[in-house]
mmCIF file of C-alpha atoms in Angstrom:
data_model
loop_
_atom_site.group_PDB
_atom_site.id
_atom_site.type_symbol
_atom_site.label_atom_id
_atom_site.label_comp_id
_atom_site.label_asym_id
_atom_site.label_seq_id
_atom_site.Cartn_x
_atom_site.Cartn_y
_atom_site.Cartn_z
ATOM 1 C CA UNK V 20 -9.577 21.303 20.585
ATOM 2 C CA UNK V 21 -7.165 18.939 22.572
ATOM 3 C CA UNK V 22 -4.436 21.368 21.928
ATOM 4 C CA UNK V 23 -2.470 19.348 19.643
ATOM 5 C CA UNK V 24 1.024 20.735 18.152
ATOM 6 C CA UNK V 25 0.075 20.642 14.569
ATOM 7 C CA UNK V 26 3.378 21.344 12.467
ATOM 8 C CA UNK V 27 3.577 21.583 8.737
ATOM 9 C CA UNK V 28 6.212 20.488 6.078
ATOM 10 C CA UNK V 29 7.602 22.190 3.972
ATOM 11 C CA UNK V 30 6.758 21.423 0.529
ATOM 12 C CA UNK V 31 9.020 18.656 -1.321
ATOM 13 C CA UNK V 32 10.620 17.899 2.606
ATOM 14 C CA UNK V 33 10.777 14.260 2.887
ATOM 15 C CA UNK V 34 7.812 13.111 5.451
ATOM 16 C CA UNK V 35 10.721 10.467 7.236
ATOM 17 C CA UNK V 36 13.330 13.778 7.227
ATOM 18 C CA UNK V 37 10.824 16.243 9.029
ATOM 19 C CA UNK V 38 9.550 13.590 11.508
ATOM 20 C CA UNK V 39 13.406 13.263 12.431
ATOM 21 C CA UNK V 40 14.257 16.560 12.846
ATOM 22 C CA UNK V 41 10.589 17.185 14.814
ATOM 23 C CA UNK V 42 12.044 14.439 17.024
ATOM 24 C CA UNK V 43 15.095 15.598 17.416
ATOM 25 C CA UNK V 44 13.836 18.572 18.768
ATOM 26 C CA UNK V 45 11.423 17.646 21.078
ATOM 27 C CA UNK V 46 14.143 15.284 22.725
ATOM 28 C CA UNK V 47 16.862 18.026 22.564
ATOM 29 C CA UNK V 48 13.907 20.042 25.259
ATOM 30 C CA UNK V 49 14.500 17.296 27.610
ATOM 31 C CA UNK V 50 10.964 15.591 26.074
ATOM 32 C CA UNK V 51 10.106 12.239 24.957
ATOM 33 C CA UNK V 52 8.272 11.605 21.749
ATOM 34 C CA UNK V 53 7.097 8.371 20.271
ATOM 35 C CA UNK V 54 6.813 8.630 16.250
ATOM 36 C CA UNK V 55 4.031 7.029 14.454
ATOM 37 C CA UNK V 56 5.715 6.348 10.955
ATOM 38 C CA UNK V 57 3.422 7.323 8.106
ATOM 39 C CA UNK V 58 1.030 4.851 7.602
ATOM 40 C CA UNK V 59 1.482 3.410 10.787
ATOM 41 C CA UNK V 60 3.869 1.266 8.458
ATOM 42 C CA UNK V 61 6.971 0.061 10.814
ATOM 43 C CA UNK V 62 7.271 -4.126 12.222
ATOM 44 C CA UNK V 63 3.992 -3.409 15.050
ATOM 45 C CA UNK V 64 1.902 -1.817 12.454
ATOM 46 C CA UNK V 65 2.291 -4.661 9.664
ATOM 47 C CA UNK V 66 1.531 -7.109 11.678
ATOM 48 C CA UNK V 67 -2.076 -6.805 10.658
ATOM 49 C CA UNK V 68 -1.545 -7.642 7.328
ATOM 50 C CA UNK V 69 0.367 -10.900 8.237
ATOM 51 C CA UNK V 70 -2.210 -11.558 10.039
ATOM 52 C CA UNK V 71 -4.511 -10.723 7.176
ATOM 53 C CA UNK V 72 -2.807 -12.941 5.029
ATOM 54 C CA UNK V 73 -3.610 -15.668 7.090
ATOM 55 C CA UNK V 74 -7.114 -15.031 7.204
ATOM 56 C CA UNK V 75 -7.519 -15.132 3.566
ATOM 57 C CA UNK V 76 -5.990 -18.249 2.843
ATOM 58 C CA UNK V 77 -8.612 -19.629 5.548
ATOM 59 C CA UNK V 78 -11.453 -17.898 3.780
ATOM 60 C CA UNK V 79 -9.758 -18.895 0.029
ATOM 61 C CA UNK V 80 -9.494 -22.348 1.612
ATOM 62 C CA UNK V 81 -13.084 -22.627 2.873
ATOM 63 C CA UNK V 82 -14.626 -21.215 -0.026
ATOM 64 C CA UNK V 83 -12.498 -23.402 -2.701
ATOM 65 C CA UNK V 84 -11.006 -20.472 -4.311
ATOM 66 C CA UNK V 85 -6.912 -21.134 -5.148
ATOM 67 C CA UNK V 86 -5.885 -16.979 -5.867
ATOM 68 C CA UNK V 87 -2.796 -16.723 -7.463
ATOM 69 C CA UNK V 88 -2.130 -13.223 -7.142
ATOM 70 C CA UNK V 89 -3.574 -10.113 -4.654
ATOM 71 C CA UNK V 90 -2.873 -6.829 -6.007
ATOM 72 C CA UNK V 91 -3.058 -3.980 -3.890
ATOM 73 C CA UNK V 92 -2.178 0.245 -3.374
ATOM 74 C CA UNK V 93 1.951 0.455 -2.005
ATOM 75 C CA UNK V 94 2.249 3.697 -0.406
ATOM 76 C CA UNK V 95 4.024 3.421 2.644
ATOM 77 C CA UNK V 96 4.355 -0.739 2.263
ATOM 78 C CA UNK V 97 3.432 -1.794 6.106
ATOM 79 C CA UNK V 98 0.804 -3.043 3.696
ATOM 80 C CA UNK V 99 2.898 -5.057 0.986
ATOM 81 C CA UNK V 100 5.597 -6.069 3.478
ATOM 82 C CA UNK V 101 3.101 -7.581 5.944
ATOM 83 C CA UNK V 102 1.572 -9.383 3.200
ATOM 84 C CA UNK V 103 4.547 -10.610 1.831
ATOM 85 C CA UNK V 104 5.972 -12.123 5.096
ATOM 86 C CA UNK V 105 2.540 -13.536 6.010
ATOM 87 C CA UNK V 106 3.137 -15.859 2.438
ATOM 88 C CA UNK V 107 6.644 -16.732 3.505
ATOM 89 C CA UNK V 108 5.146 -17.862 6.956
ATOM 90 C CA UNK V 109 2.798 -20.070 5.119
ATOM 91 C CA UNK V 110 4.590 -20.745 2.714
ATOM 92 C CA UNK V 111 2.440 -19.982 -0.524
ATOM 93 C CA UNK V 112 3.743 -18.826 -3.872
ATOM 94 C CA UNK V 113 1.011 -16.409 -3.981
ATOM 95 C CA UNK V 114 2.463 -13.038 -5.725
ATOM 96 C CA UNK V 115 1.939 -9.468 -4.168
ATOM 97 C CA UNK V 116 1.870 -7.205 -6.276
ATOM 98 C CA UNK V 117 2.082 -3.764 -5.008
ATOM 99 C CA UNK V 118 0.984 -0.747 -7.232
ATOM 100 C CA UNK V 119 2.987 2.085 -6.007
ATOM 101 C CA UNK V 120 0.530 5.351 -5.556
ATOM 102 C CA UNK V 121 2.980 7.432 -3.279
ATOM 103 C CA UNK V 122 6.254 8.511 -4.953
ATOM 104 C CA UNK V 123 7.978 8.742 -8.325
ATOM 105 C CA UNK V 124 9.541 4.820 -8.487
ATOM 106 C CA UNK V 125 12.667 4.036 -8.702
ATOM 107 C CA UNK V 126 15.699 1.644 -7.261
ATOM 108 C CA UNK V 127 15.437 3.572 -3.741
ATOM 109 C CA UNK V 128 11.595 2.654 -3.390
ATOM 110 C CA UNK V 129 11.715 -0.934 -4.153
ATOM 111 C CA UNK V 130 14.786 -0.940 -2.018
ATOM 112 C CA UNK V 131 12.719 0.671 0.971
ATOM 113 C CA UNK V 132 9.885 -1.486 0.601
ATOM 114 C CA UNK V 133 12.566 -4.712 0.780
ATOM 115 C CA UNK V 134 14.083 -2.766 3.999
ATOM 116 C CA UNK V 135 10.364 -2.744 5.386
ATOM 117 C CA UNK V 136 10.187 -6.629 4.711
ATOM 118 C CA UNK V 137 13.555 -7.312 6.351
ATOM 119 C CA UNK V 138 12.623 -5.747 9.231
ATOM 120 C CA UNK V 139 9.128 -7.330 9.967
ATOM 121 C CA UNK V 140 10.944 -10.539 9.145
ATOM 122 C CA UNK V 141 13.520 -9.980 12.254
ATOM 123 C CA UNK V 142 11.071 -8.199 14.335
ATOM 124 C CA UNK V 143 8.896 -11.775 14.391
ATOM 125 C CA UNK V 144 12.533 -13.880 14.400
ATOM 126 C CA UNK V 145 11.026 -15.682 11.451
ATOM 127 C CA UNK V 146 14.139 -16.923 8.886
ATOM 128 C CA UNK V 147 15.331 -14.145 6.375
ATOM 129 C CA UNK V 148 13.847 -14.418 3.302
ATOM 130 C CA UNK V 149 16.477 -15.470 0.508
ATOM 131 C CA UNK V 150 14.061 -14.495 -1.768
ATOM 132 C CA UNK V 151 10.270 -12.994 -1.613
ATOM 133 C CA UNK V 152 7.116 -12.969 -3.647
ATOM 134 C CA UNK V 153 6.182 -9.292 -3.739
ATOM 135 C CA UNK V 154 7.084 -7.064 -6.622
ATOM 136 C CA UNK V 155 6.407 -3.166 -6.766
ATOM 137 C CA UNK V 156 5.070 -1.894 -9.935
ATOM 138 C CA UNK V 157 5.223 1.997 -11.009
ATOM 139 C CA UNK V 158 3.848 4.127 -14.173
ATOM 140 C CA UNK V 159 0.659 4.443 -11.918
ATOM 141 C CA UNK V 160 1.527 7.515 -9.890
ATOM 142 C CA UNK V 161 0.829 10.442 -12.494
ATOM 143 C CA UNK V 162 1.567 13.966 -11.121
ATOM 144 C CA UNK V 163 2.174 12.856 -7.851
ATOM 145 C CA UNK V 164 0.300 11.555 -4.708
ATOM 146 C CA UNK V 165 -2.861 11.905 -4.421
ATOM 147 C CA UNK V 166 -3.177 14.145 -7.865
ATOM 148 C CA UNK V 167 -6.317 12.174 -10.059
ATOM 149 C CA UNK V 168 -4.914 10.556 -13.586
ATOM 150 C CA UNK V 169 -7.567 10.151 -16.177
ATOM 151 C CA UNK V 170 -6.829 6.356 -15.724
ATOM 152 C CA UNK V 171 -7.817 6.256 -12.021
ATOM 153 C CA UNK V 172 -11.115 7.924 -12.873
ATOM 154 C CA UNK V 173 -12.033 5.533 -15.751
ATOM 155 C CA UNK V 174 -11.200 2.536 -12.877
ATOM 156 C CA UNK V 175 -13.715 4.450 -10.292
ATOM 157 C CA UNK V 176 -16.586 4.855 -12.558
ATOM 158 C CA UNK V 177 -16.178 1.419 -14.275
ATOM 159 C CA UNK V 178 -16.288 -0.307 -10.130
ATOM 160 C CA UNK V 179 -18.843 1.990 -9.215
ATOM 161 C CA UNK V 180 -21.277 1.642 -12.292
ATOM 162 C CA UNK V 181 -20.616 -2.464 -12.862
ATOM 163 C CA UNK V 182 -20.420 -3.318 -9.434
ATOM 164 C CA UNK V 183 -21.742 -0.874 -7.306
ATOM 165 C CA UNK V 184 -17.644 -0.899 -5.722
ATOM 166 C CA UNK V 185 -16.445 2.509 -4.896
ATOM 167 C CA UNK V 186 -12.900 3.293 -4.595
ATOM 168 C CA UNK V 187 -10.721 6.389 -3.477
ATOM 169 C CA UNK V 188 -8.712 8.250 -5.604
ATOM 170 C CA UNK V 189 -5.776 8.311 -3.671
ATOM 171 C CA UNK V 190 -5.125 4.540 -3.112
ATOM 172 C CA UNK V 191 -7.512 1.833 -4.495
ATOM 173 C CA UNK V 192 -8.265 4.418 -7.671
ATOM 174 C CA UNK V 193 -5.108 4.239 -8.830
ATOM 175 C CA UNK V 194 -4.801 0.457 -7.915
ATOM 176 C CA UNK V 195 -7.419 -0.745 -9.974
ATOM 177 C CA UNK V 196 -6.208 1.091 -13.343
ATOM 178 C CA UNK V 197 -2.813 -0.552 -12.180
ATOM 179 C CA UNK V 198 -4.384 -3.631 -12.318
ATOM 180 C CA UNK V 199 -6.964 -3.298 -15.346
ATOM 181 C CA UNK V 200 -3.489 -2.094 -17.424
ATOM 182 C CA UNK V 201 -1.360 -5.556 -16.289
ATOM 183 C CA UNK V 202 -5.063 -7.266 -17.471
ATOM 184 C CA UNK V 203 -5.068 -4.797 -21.092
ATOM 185 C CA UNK V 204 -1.222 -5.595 -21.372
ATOM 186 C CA UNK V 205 -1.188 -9.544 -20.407
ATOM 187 C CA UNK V 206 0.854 -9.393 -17.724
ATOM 188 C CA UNK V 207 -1.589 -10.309 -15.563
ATOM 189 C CA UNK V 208 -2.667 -13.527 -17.947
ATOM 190 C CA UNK V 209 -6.532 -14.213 -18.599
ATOM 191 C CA UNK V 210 -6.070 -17.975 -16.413
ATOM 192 C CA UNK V 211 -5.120 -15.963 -13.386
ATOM 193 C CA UNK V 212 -7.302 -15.933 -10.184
ATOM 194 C CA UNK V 213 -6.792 -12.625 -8.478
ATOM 195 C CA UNK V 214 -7.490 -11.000 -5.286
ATOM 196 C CA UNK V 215 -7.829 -6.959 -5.438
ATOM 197 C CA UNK V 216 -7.591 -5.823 -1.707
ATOM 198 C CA UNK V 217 -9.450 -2.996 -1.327
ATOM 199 C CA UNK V 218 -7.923 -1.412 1.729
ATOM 200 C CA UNK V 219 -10.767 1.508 2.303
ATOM 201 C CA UNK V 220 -10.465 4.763 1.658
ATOM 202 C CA UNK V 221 -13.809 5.626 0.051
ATOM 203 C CA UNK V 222 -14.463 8.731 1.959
ATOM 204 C CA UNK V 223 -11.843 10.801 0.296
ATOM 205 C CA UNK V 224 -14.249 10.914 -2.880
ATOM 206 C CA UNK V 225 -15.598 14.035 -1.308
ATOM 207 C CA UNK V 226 -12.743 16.020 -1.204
ATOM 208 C CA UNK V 227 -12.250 14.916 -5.095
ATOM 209 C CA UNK V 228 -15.914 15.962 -6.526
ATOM 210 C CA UNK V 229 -14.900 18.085 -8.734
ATOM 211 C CA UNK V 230 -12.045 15.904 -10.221
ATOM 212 C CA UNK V 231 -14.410 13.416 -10.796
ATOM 213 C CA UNK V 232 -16.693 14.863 -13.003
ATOM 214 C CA UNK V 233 -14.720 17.493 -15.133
#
């Protein structure tokens, strides 16, 4: 309607590789383009979730509640990294733990999700962080992103038919059986207090109907 440029990747491309060479394009016509990284996730767009930190120690605070954990989804990890700097500001030992939901893990994605932190760190001048309190898990991910596991539908149905909590499959799905495994396993221990963010998402159920209840 607004006459938008809509391009689309080729499949396997890496998002961050296309966007470049989309830019690099557009600026080699003499134009100037402003890229919005996926997820919104570069220093501006985490600040939210420092931010967000901060108001749930208030609320935590207020309420009497000491957490010692939040678990969340880590896909792009302006999430995770603006978390994670928002503890260091405040200095609480609180752990994040990320459950990544976006790409196969390994070395490269727990390095990029310390490169995010690093940056949101200098982008605020706060000190460098010798040493942070986040931690990226993996073994979550199944096929691929966005691509249902029978573990992420088990964690829908037991939020939405105990609680009356509906998650997405894409994110928070796929969080949740992260986090119900660490429970089944003991790494997250039984004297724990823990904070599951649930960052939204619940609209994408209905593109997943029929993934849901095969």
């Amino acid at each position: 309607l607004l006459g938008a440029d809509i391009r689309i990747a080729p499949e396997g491309m890496d998002a961050v590789e296309f966007f470049g060479a989309t830019l690099k394009e557009i600026s080699d016509a003499g134009n100037t383009a402003y890229v919005i990284p996926i997820g919104g996730s570069n220093p501006v767009g985490s600040l939210g979730y420092v931010a967000a930190f901060e108001e749930i120690s208030q609320q935590a605070s207020a309420m009497g509640v000491s957490f010692d954990r939040i678990v969340h989804g880590s896909s792009s990890f302006g999430t995770q990294a603006g978390l994670t700097v928002g503890a260091h500001l405040l200095s609480s030992p609180l752990k994040i733990t990320g459950i990544n939901v976006y790409k196969p893990h390994t070395e490269k994605v727990v390095a990029e999700l310390n490169t995010h932190i690093s940056d949101l760190t200098a982008h605020l001048k706060a000190p460098a962080l010798s040493h942070h309190n986040a931690e990226l898990l993996g073994g979550f991910l199944g096929e691929g992103y966005g691509v249902p596991t029978a573990d992420m539908r088990t964690a829908v149905e037991l939020l939405a038919q105990t609680e009356g909590i509906l998650l997405d499959p894409v994110y928070t799905g796929k969080a949740m059986a992260g986090m119900l495994s660490l429970i089944a396993e003991g790494t997250i221990s039984a004297d724990e207090t823990v904070l599951f963010l649930h960052t939204g998402g619940y609209p994408g159920l209905f593109a997943y109907v029929n993934a849901l209840s095969s």
